[in-house]
Short mmCIF file of C-alpha atoms and ligand atoms in Angstrom, two decimals:
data_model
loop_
_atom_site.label_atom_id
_atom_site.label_comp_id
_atom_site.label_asym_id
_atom_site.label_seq_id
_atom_site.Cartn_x
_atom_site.Cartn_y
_atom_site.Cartn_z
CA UNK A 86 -6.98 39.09 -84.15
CA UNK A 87 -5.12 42.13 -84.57
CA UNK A 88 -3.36 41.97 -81.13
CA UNK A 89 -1.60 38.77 -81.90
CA UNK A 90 0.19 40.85 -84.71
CA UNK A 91 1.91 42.53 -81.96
CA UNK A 92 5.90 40.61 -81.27
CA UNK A 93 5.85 39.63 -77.87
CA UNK A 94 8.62 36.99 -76.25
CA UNK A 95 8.12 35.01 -73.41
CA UNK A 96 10.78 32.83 -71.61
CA UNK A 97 11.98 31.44 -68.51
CA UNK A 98 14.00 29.80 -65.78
CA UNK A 99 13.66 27.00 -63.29
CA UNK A 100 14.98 28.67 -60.05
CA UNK A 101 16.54 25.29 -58.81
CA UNK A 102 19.98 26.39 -58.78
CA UNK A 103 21.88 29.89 -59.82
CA UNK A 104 21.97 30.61 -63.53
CA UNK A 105 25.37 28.94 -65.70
CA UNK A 106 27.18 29.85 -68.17
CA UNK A 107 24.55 27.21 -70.72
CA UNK A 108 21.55 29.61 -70.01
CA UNK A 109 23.61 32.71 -70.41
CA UNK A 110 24.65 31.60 -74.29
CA UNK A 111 21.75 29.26 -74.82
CA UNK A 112 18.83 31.89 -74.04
CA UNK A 113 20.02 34.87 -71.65
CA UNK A 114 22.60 36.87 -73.62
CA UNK A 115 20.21 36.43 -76.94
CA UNK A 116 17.22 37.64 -74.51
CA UNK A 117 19.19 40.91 -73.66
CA UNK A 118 20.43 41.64 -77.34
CA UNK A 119 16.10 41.03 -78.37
CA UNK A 120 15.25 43.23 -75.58
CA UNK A 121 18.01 46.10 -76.93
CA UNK A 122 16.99 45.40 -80.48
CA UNK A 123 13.78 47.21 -79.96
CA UNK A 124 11.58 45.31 -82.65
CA UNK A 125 9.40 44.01 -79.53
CA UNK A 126 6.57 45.40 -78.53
CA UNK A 127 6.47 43.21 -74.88
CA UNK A 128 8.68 40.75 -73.65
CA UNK A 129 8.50 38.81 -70.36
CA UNK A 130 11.02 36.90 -68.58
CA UNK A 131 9.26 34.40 -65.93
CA UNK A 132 11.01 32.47 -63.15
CA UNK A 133 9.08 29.09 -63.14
CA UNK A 134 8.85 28.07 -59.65
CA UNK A 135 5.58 26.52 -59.85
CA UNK A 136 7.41 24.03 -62.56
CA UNK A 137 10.70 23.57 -60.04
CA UNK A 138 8.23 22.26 -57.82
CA UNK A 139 6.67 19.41 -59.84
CA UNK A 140 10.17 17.66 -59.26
CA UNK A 141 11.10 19.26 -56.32
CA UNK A 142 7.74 19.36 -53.95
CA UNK A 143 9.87 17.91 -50.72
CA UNK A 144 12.15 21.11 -50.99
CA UNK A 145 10.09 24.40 -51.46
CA UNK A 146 12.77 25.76 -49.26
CA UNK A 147 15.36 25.19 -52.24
CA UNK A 148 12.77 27.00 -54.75
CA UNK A 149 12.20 30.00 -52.32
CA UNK A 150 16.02 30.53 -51.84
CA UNK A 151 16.78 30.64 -55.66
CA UNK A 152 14.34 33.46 -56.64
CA UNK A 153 16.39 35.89 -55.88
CA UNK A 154 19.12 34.43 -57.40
CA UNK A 155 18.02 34.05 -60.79
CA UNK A 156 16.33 37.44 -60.41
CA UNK A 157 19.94 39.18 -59.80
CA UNK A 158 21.31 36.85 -62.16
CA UNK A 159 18.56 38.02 -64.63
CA UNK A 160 19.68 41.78 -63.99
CA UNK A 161 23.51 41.45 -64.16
CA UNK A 162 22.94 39.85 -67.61
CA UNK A 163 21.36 42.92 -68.71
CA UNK A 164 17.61 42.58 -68.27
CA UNK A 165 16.39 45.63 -67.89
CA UNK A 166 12.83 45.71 -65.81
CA UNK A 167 12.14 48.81 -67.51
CA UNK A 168 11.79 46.58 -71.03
CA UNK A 169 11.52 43.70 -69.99
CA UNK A 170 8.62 42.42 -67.01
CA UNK A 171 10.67 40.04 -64.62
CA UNK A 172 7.37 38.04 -62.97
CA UNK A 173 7.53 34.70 -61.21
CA UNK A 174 5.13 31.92 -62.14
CA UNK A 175 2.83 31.07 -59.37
CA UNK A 176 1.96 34.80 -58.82
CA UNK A 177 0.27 34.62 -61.64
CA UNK A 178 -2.53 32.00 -60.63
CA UNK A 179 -4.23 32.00 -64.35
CA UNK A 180 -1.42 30.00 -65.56
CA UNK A 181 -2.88 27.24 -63.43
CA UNK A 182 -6.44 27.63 -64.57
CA UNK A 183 -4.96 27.29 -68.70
CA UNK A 184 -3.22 24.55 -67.81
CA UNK A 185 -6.44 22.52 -66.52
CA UNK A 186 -8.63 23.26 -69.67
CA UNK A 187 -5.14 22.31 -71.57
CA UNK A 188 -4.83 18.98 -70.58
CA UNK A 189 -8.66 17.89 -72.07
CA UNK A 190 -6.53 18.68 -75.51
CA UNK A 191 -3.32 17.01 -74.99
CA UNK A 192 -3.16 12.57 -75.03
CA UNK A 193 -1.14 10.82 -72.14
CA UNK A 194 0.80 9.36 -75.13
CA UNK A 195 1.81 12.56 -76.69
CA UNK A 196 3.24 13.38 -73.75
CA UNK A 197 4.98 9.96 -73.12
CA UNK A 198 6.71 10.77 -76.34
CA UNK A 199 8.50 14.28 -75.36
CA UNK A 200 12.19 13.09 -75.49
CA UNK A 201 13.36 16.07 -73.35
CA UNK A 202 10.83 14.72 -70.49
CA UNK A 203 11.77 11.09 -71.19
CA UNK A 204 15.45 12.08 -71.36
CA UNK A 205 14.59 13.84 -67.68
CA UNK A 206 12.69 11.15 -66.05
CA UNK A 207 15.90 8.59 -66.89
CA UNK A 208 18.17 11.14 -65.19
CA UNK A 209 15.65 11.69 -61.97
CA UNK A 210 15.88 8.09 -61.56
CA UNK A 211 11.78 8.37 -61.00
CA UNK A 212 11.32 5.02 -62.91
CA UNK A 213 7.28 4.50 -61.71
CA UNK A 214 7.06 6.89 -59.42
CA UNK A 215 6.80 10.11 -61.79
CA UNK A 216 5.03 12.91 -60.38
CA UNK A 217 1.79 13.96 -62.51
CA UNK A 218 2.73 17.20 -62.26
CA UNK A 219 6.40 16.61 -63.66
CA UNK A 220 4.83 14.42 -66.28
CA UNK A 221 2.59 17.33 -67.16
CA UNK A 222 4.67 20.22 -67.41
CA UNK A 223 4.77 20.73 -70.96
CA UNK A 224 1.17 21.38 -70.80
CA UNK A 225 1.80 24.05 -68.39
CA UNK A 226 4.52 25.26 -70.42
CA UNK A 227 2.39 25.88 -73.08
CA UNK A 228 0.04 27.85 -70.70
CA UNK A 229 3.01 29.95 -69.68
CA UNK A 230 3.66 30.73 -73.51
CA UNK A 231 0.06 31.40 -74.68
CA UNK A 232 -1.15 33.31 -71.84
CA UNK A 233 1.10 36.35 -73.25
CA UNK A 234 0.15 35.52 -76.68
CA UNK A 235 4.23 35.11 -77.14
CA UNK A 236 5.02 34.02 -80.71
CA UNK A 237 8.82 34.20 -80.33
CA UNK A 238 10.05 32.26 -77.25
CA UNK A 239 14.41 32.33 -77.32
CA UNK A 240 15.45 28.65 -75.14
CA UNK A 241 18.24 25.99 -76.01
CA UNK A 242 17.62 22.82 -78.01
CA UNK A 243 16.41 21.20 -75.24
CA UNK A 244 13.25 23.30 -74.99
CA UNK A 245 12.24 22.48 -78.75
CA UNK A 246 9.39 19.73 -78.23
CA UNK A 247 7.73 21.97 -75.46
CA UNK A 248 7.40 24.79 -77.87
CA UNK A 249 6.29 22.06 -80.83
CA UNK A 250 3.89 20.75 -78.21
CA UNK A 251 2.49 23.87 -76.95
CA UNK A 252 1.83 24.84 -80.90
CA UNK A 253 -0.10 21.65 -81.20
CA UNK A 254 -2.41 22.77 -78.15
CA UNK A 255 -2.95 26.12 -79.54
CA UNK A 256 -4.02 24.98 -82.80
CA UNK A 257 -6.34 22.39 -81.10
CA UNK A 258 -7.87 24.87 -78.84
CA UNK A 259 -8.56 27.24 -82.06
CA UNK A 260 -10.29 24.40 -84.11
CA UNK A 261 -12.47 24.25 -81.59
CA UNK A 262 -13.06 27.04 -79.90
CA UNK A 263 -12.16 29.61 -82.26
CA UNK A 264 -8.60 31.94 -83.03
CA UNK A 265 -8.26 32.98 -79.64
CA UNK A 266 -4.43 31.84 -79.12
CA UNK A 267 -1.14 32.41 -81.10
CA UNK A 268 1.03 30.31 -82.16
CA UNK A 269 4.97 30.31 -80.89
CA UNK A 270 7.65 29.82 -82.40
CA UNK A 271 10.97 29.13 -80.61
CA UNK A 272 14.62 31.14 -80.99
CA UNK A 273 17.15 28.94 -80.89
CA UNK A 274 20.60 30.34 -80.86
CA UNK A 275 22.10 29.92 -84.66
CA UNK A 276 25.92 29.06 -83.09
CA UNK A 277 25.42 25.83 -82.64
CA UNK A 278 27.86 25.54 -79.33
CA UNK A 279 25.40 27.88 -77.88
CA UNK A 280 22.00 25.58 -77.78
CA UNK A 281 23.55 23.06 -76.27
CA UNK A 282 26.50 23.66 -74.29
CA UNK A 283 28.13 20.41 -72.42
CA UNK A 284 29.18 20.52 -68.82
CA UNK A 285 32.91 21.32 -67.52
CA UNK A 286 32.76 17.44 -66.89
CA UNK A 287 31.88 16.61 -70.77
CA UNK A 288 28.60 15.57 -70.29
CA UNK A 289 26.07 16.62 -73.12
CA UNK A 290 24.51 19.21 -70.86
CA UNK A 291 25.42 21.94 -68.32
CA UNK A 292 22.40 21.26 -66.22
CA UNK A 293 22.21 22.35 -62.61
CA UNK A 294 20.55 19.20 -61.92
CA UNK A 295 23.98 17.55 -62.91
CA UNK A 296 26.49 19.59 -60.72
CA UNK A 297 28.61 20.29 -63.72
CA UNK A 298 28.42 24.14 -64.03
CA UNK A 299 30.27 27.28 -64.12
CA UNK A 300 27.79 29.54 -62.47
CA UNK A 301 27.84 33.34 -63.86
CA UNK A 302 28.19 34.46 -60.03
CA UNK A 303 31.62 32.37 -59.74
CA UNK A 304 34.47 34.08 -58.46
CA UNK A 305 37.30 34.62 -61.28
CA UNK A 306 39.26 32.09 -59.16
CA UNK A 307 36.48 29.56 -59.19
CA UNK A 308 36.00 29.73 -63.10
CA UNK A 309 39.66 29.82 -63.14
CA UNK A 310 39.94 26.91 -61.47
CA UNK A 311 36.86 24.58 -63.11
CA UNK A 312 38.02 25.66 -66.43
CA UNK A 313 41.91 24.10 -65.70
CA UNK A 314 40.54 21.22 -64.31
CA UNK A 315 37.88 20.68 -67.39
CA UNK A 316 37.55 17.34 -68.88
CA UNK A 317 38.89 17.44 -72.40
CA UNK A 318 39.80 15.24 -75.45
CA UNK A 319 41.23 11.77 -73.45
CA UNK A 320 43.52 10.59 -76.07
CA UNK A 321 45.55 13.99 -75.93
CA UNK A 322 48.20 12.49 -73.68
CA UNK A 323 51.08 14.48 -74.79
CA UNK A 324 51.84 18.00 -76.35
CA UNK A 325 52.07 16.18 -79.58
CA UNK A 326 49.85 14.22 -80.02
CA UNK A 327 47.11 14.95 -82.68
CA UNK A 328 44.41 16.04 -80.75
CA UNK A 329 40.36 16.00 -81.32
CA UNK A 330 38.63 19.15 -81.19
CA UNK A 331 34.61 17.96 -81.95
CA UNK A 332 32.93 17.43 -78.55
CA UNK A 333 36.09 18.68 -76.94
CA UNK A 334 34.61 20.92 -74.38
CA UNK A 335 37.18 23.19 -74.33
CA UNK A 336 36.58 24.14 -78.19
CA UNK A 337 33.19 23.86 -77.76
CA UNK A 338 33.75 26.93 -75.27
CA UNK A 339 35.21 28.55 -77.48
CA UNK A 340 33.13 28.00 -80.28
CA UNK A 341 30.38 29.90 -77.89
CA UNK A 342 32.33 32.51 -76.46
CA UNK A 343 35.57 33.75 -78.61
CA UNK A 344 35.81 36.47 -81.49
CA UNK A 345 38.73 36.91 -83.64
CA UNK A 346 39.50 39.88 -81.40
CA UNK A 347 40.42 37.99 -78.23
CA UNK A 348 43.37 36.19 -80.44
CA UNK A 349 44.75 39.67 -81.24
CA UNK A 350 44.33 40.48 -77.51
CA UNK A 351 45.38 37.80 -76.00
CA UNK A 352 47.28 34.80 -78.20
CA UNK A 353 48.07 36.67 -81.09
CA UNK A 354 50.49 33.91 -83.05
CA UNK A 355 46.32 33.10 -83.99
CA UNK A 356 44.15 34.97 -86.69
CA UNK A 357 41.40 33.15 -85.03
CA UNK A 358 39.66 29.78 -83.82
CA UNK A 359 40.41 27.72 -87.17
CA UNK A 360 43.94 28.22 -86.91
CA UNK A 361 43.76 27.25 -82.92
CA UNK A 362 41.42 23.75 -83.98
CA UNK A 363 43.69 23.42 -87.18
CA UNK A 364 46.80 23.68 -84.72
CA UNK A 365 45.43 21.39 -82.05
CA UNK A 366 44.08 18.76 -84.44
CA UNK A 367 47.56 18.48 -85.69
CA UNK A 368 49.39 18.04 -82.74
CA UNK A 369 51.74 20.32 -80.73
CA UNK A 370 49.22 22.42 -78.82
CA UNK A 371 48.86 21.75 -74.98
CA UNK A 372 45.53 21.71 -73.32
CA UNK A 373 46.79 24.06 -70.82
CA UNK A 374 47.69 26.91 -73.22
CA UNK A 375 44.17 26.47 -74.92
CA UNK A 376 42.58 26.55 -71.21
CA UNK A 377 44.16 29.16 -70.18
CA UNK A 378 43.09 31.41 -73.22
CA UNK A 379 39.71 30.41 -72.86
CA UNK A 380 39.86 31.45 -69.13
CA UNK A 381 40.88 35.13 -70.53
CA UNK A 382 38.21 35.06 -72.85
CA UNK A 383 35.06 34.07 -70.05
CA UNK A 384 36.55 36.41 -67.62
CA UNK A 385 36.41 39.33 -70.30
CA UNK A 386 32.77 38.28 -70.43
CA UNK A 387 31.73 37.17 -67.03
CA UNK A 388 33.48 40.35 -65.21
CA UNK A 389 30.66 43.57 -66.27
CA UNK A 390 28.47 40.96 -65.29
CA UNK A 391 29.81 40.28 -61.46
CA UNK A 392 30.06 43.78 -61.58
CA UNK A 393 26.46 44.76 -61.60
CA UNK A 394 25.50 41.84 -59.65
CA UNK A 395 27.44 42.88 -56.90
CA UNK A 396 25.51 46.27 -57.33
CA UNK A 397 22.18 44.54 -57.23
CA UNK A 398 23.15 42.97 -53.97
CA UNK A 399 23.08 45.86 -52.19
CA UNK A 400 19.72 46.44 -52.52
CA UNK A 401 17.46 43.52 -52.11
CA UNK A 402 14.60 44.32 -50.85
CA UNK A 403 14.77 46.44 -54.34
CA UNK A 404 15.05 43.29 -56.58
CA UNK A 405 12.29 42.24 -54.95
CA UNK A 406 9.84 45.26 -55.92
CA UNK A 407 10.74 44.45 -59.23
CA UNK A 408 9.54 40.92 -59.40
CA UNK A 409 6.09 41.89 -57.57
CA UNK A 410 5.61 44.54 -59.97
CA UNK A 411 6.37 42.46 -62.74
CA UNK A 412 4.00 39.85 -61.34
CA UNK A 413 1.58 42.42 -60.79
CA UNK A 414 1.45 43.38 -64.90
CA UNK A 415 1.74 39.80 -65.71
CA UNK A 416 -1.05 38.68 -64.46
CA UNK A 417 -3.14 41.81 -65.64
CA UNK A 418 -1.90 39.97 -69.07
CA UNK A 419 -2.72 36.68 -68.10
CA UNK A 420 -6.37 37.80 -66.85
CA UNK A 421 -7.00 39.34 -70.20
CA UNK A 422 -6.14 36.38 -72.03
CA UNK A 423 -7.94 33.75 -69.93
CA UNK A 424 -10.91 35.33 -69.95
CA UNK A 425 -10.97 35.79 -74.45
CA UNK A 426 -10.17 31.71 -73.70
CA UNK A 427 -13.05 31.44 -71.31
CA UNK A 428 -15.71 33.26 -73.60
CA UNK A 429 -14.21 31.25 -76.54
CA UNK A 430 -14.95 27.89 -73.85
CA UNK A 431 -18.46 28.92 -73.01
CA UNK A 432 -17.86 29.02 -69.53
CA UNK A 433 -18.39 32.57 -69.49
CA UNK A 434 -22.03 32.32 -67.30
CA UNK A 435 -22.57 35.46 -65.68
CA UNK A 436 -20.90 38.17 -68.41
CA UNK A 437 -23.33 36.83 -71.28
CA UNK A 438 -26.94 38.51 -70.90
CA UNK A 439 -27.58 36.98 -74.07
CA UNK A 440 -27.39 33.66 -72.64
CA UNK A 441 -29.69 34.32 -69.47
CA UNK A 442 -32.26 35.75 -71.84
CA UNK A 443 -32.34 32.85 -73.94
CA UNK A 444 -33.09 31.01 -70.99
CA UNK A 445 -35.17 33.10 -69.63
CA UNK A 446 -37.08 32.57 -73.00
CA UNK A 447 -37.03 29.25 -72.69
CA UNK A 448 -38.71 29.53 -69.34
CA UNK A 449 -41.48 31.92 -71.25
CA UNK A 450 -40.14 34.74 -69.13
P1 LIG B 158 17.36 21.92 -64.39
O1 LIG B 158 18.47 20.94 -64.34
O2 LIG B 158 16.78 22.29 -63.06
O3 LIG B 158 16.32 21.59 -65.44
P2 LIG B 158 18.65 23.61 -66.31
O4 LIG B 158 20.10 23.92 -66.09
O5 LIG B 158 18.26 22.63 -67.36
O6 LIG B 158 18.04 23.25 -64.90
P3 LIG B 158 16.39 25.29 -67.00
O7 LIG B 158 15.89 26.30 -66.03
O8 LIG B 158 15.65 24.00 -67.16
O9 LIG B 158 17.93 24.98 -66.62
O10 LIG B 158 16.54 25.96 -68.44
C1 LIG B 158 16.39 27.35 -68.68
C2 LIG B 158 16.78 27.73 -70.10
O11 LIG B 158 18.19 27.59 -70.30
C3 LIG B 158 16.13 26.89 -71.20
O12 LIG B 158 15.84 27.73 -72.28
C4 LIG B 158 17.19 25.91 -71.59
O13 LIG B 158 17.05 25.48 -72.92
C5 LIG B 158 18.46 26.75 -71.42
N1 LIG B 158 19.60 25.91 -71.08
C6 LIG B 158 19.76 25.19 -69.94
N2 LIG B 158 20.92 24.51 -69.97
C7 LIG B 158 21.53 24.84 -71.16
C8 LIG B 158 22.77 24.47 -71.78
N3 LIG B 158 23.61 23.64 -71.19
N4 LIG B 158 23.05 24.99 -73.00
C9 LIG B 158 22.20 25.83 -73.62
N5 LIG B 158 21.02 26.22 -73.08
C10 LIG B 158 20.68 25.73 -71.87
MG1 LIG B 159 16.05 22.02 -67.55
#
């Protein structure tokens, strides 16, 4: 089809919590520099609270509250809802219907097999008691993805089997019913620190699930504070000792977020990060000196940020115009796409005259 030559992103956030800095260098700064880049023709950014619910149905109140706060998070990144169409998932009610004729195509053992979901389950503690709808949500994922005919969809590591499981639906649901969807492909950042970064407490994720976040809306005192008290190499005991820098949060930090600039600006005896590592490695370099230079280097980031969040503050009832009217073209989208999937599903009755004829025919009428 000649409309899925068009480069279109779609991508998204669970609002179960305020946005950290792990979405902002896994998927939300990358989404900002695509969306200034101008080489796409439509991009949409969805807040997923239809998927925040499959593991959170007892506390809608929890999903309602956060809206708004990945939506100004959203904007004080950069999004720009005059590029980019903020919407949020269950105003967009096709995304269910996709989903439903999805999961005819998709095995309960393919989807026992998704190590992100298995990897989820363990830390939900749901041993038997897994909701369908948690189990399922890859499927809707996919739904999400191909009801905007994305092919580029930016996410961290983690999201990698839903975007190799939604390309397995889409190129079941063409064998069969013809090339109606496209397939995705996903951006992952190409710094490595960025698609995965750990928590302050070194865990292997900054998750909000895990409570182990520095939140883009902290004060500078709070990321101040959780960055001096951030878990680092263990067996660095003393100034001297050799230290370890791989999996040291602290360097994986700054693997993410320092140039060779901030040395000059702010711990100049440094050309840049491989002197700092080389330095550490070797013993003689104190955790707090290397803390406290990453602290300069996330506030010089974070602070245009707070900046235009605060701005966005002041007018809420603004922020949320923008998400209906996003919703609003979204599911225009969405419409357009279900029913190509529909006519493609011969469940198209009452638009086919061709079909009523036949029977008519049949009838001798
Ligand atoms: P939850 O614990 O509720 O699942 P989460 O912190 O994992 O929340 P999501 O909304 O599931 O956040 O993820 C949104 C996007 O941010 C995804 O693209 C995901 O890959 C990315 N992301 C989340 N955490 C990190 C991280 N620590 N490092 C890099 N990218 C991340
Ligand atoms: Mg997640």
């Amino acid at each position: 089809m000649a409309e899925s030559k068009k480069k279109i992103i779609l991508t998204g956030d669970r609002p179960t919590g305020k946005l950290h800095v792990g979405h902002y260098v896994g998927s939300l700064r990358q989404r900002v520099e695509l969306q200034e880049s101008g080489k796409f023709d439509e991009i949409y950014i969805m807040i997923a609270d239809a998927q925040a619910l499959t593991d959170n149905a007892d506390n809608p109140e929890k999903v309602r509250q956060n809206i708004i706060e990945v939506a100004l998070d959203y904007l004080s990144c950069g999004l720009d809802p005059a590029k980019s169409t903020l919407f949020i998932q269950s105003q967009v009610p096709e995304l269910t219907e996709m989903s439903f004729y999805y999961m005819n195509l998709v095995t309960v053992s393919r989807l026992q097999r998704n190590p992100t979901v298995k990897n989820e389950i363990k830390l939900r503690n749901f041993e038997t008691s897994i909701p369908v709808g948690f189990f399922t949500y890859p499927i809707s994922q996919a739904a999400d993805i191909t009801a905007f005919k994305a092919d580029t969809v930016p996410v961290g590591e983690d999201q990698l089997p839903m975007i190799e499981q939604t390309r397995e639906i889409v190129r079941s649901f063409n064998n069969v019913y013809g090339d109606v969807l496209v397939e995705p492909e996903a951006l992952i950042p190409s710094n490595e620190a960025c698609r995965r970064l750990p928590g302050i407490d070194g865990n292997a994720k900054m998750s909000k699930s895990l409570g182990n976040c520095i939140y883009l809306s902290d004060s500078p005192e709070d990321v101040r504070k959780k960055i001096m008290s951030m878990f680092t190499d263990p067996n660095h005991i003393r100034v001297q000792d050799p230290g370890n820098v791989e999996g040291n949060p602290v360097f994986v930090y700054l693997d993410a977020f320092c140039k060779d600039e901030h040395f000059a600006k702010y711990l100049p005896e440094y050309q840049n990060l491989d002197e700092l590592k080389a330095h550490y490695t070797r013993g003689g370099l104190g955790d707090v000196k290397v803390k406290k230079f990453l602290n300069q280097v996330m506030q010089e980031e974070l602070e245009p940020i707070r900046a235009r969040r605060r701005e966005y503050e002041k007018n809420i009832p603004k922020v949320y115009r923008i998400l209906q009217e996003g919703s609003i073209r979204a599911e225009k989208t969405a419409a357009k796409t279900l029913a190509e999937m529909k006519a493609a599903m011969k469940i198209n009755y009452f638009d086919d005259a061709e079909l009523i004829q036949s029977q008519a025919e049949k009838y001798g009428v």
